Amino acid sequence: NAGVTQTPKFQVLKTGQSMTLQCAQDMNHEYMSWYRQDPGMGLRLIHYSVGAGITDQGEVPNGYNVSRSTTEDFPLRLLSAAPSQTSVYFCASSYTGGNTQYFGPGTRLTVL
Amino acid sequence: QQQVKQSPQSLIVQKGGIPIINCAYENTAFDYFPWYQQFPGKGPALLIAIRPDVSEKKEGRFTISFNKSAKQFSLHIMDSQPGDSATYFCAARLYGKLTFGQGTILTVHP
């Protein structure tokens, strides 16, 4: 099992550009989520999904879109990047009701 | 609204010391309290966790102490080693969603 994979590992964008951060898992987990990690702020939930076709907002959803067309994939879209979105982004997955969330290796995004 | 507060922000101990990281929560509906460990350049990984009906849980050198009435819980690392140097996050779960503390950067000197 590859677990949770994320691409790219690093990305630099200019203000106003759009991009998609990819996340995939091969553990057949129903629950997937996106977090951003900023110094002194911990990890904050952006969006989450409890299964294919079902998504919902977390604590900091503004500026981000998600979709869940398959169980395996949960991409995060930045529609118009802003410097405030400079962060490290983590995708995670778990069984619904499961006690362990498995995190991917992260994507470090810089918006100039 | 920050529902889980973690302290200290950073902690330095000597090898063999017992670092203690504290967390406080507000929402009594949280049903599960995990600790995650994160090494530089990696994603967080579950270290140990506790349910609110248990006052203490030990796994190897790691212990969680849980005080339900005070709405506080803490992580103790016995006989700390340089390899324990990492960032530690406490978290609390509600309806499957995790709320994380701010993180503690632990450094264990040889």
Coordinates of C-alpha atoms in Angstrom, one line a residue:
Chain A
N1 CA 0.0 0.0 0.0
A2 CA 1.2 3.5 -0.9
G3 CA -1.0 5.0 1.8
V4 CA -1.8 8.7 1.2
T5 CA 0.0 10.3 -1.6
Q6 CA 0.2 14.0 -2.5
T7 CA 1.5 15.9 -5.5
P8 CA 3.3 18.1 -6.0
K9 CA 5.7 18.3 -3.1
F10 CA 6.5 21.9 -3.7
Q11 CA 4.8 24.6 -5.8
V12 CA 5.3 28.3 -6.3
L13 CA 2.4 30.4 -7.7
K14 CA 1.9 34.0 -8.5
T15 CA -1.0 35.9 -7.0
G16 CA -4.2 35.2 -9.0
Q17 CA -3.0 31.9 -10.5
S18 CA -5.0 28.7 -10.0
M19 CA -3.9 25.2 -9.3
T20 CA -5.0 21.8 -8.0
L21 CA -3.3 19.9 -5.3
Q22 CA -3.7 16.2 -5.8
C23 CA -4.4 13.6 -3.0
A24 CA -5.0 9.9 -3.4
Q25 CA -5.3 7.0 -1.0
D26 CA -5.3 3.3 -1.7
M27 CA -6.8 2.1 1.7
N28 CA -10.5 2.3 0.6
H29 CA -11.1 5.0 3.3
E30 CA -14.4 6.8 3.2
Y31 CA -13.3 9.9 5.1
M32 CA -10.8 12.3 3.5
S33 CA -9.8 15.8 4.5
W34 CA -7.5 18.7 3.7
Y35 CA -5.6 20.7 6.3
R36 CA -3.3 23.6 6.2
Q37 CA -0.4 24.0 8.6
D38 CA 0.9 27.4 9.6
P39 CA 3.5 28.2 12.3
G40 CA 1.8 28.6 15.7
M41 CA -1.6 27.7 14.3
G42 CA -1.5 23.9 14.3
L43 CA -3.4 22.2 11.5
R44 CA -6.7 23.7 10.4
L45 CA -9.4 21.8 8.5
I46 CA -10.2 23.3 5.1
H47 CA -12.7 20.8 3.6
Y48 CA -13.6 17.2 4.2
S49 CA -15.5 14.4 2.6
V50 CA -17.3 11.4 4.1
G51 CA -17.6 9.6 0.8
A52 CA -17.7 9.9 -3.0
G53 CA -20.0 12.8 -4.0
I54 CA -20.2 14.2 -0.5
T55 CA -18.1 17.2 0.7
D56 CA -18.4 19.8 3.4
Q57 CA -16.5 22.8 4.7
G58 CA -14.1 22.9 7.6
E59 CA -12.8 25.7 9.6
V60 CA -11.0 27.7 6.9
P61 CA -12.7 26.9 3.5
N62 CA -12.6 30.3 1.8
G63 CA -10.6 30.4 -1.4
Y64 CA -10.6 26.6 -1.8
N65 CA -12.8 24.1 -3.6
V66 CA -13.0 20.4 -3.5
S67 CA -14.8 17.5 -5.2
R68 CA -14.9 13.8 -4.5
S69 CA -15.8 11.8 -7.7
T70 CA -14.1 8.6 -6.5
T71 CA -13.3 7.0 -3.1
E72 CA -9.6 7.2 -3.9
D73 CA -9.1 10.9 -5.0
F74 CA -9.8 14.2 -3.2
P75 CA -8.2 17.1 -5.1
L76 CA -8.0 20.6 -3.6
R77 CA -8.4 23.6 -5.9
L78 CA -7.2 27.1 -5.4
L79 CA -9.2 29.3 -7.7
S80 CA -7.2 32.5 -7.4
A81 CA -4.2 32.1 -5.3
A82 CA -3.4 34.8 -2.6
P83 CA -0.2 35.3 -0.5
S84 CA -2.3 34.3 2.6
Q85 CA -2.6 30.8 1.1
T86 CA 1.2 30.3 1.5
S87 CA 1.3 27.2 3.7
V88 CA 1.9 23.5 3.9
Y89 CA -1.1 21.5 2.9
F90 CA -1.8 18.0 4.2
C91 CA -4.3 15.5 3.0
A92 CA -5.5 12.8 5.4
S93 CA -7.8 9.8 5.2
S94 CA -9.5 7.3 7.6
Y95 CA -12.4 4.9 7.9
T96 CA -15.6 6.6 8.9
G97 CA -15.6 6.4 12.7
G98 CA -12.1 5.2 12.6
N99 CA -9.7 6.4 15.3
T100 CA -6.6 6.9 13.1
Q101 CA -6.2 9.6 10.4
Y102 CA -3.4 8.8 8.0
F103 CA -1.6 11.9 6.6
G104 CA 0.2 12.4 3.3
P105 CA 3.7 13.9 3.1
G106 CA 2.4 17.4 2.4
T107 CA 2.6 20.0 -0.3
R108 CA 4.6 23.2 0.4
L109 CA 2.9 26.1 -1.4
T110 CA 4.3 29.6 -1.8
V111 CA 2.2 32.3 -3.3
L112 CA 4.2 35.4 -4.4
Chain B
Q1 CA -12.5 30.1 17.8
Q2 CA -9.6 28.0 19.1
Q3 CA -11.2 25.1 20.9
V4 CA -8.0 23.3 21.8
K5 CA -5.2 25.2 23.4
Q6 CA -1.7 23.7 23.6
S7 CA 1.4 24.7 25.6
P8 CA 4.3 25.2 25.6
Q9 CA 5.1 26.3 22.0
S10 CA 8.6 24.9 22.4
L11 CA 10.4 22.7 24.9
I12 CA 14.0 21.7 25.3
V13 CA 15.1 18.8 27.5
Q14 CA 18.2 16.7 28.1
K15 CA 18.3 13.1 27.2
G16 CA 16.5 11.1 29.9
G17 CA 14.3 14.0 30.9
I18 CA 10.5 13.9 31.0
P19 CA 8.9 16.5 28.8
I20 CA 5.3 17.3 29.5
I21 CA 3.0 18.9 26.9
N22 CA -0.4 20.2 28.0
C23 CA -3.7 20.7 26.2
A24 CA -7.0 22.3 27.3
Y25 CA -10.3 22.0 25.5
E26 CA -13.7 23.7 25.7
N27 CA -16.3 21.5 24.1
T28 CA -17.3 18.6 26.4
A29 CA -18.8 16.8 23.4
F30 CA -15.3 15.8 22.1
D31 CA -15.2 12.0 22.1
Y32 CA -11.6 11.1 21.4
F33 CA -8.2 12.8 22.1
P34 CA -5.2 11.8 20.0
W35 CA -1.7 13.0 19.9
Y36 CA 0.2 13.2 16.7
Q37 CA 4.0 13.3 16.1
Q38 CA 5.5 15.1 13.2
F39 CA 9.1 15.0 12.0
P40 CA 10.5 17.7 9.7
G41 CA 9.3 17.3 6.1
K42 CA 6.8 14.6 7.0
G43 CA 3.1 14.4 7.6
P44 CA 1.8 13.9 11.2
A45 CA 1.4 10.4 12.5
L46 CA -0.8 9.1 15.3
L47 CA 1.3 8.5 18.4
I48 CA -1.2 7.7 21.2
A49 CA -4.8 8.5 22.0
I50 CA -7.3 8.3 24.8
R51 CA -11.1 8.4 25.3
P52 CA -12.7 10.7 27.9
D53 CA -13.8 7.8 30.1
V54 CA -10.2 6.9 30.8
S55 CA -7.8 8.9 33.1
E56 CA -4.5 7.5 31.9
K57 CA -3.1 5.5 29.0
K58 CA 0.5 4.3 28.5
E59 CA 2.1 3.0 25.4
G60 CA 5.8 2.4 25.8
R61 CA 7.5 5.6 27.0
F62 CA 4.5 7.7 26.1
T63 CA 1.6 8.4 28.6
I64 CA -1.5 10.5 28.3
S65 CA -3.1 11.8 31.5
F66 CA -6.7 13.0 31.1
N67 CA -8.6 15.2 33.6
K68 CA -12.2 15.3 32.4
S69 CA -13.4 17.7 35.1
A70 CA -10.7 20.2 34.3
K71 CA -11.0 19.6 30.5
Q72 CA -7.3 19.1 30.2
F73 CA -5.0 16.4 29.0
S74 CA -1.3 16.0 28.8
L75 CA 1.4 14.0 27.1
H76 CA 4.4 12.7 29.1
I77 CA 7.5 11.2 27.4
M78 CA 9.5 9.1 29.8
D79 CA 13.3 8.7 29.4
S80 CA 13.2 11.0 26.4
Q81 CA 15.7 10.4 23.5
P82 CA 17.1 12.6 20.8
G83 CA 15.0 10.6 18.3
D84 CA 11.9 12.0 20.1
S85 CA 12.8 15.5 18.8
A86 CA 9.7 16.4 16.7
T87 CA 6.6 18.6 16.7
Y88 CA 3.8 17.2 18.8
F89 CA 0.1 18.1 18.3
C90 CA -2.8 17.3 20.5
A91 CA -6.2 17.0 19.0
A92 CA -9.9 16.5 19.9
R93 CA -12.5 14.8 17.8
L94 CA -16.1 15.7 17.3
Y95 CA -18.4 14.0 14.7
G96 CA -15.3 12.6 13.1
K97 CA -13.5 15.9 12.6
L98 CA -10.3 16.7 14.4
T99 CA -9.5 20.1 16.0
F100 CA -5.7 20.4 16.6
G101 CA -3.8 22.4 19.1
Q102 CA -1.1 24.8 18.0
G103 CA 1.8 22.3 18.3
T104 CA 4.9 22.0 20.5
I105 CA 8.4 21.8 19.1
L106 CA 10.3 19.3 21.3
T107 CA 14.1 19.2 21.2
V108 CA 15.9 16.5 23.2
H109 CA 19.6 17.2 23.6
P110 CA 22.0 14.2 23.8

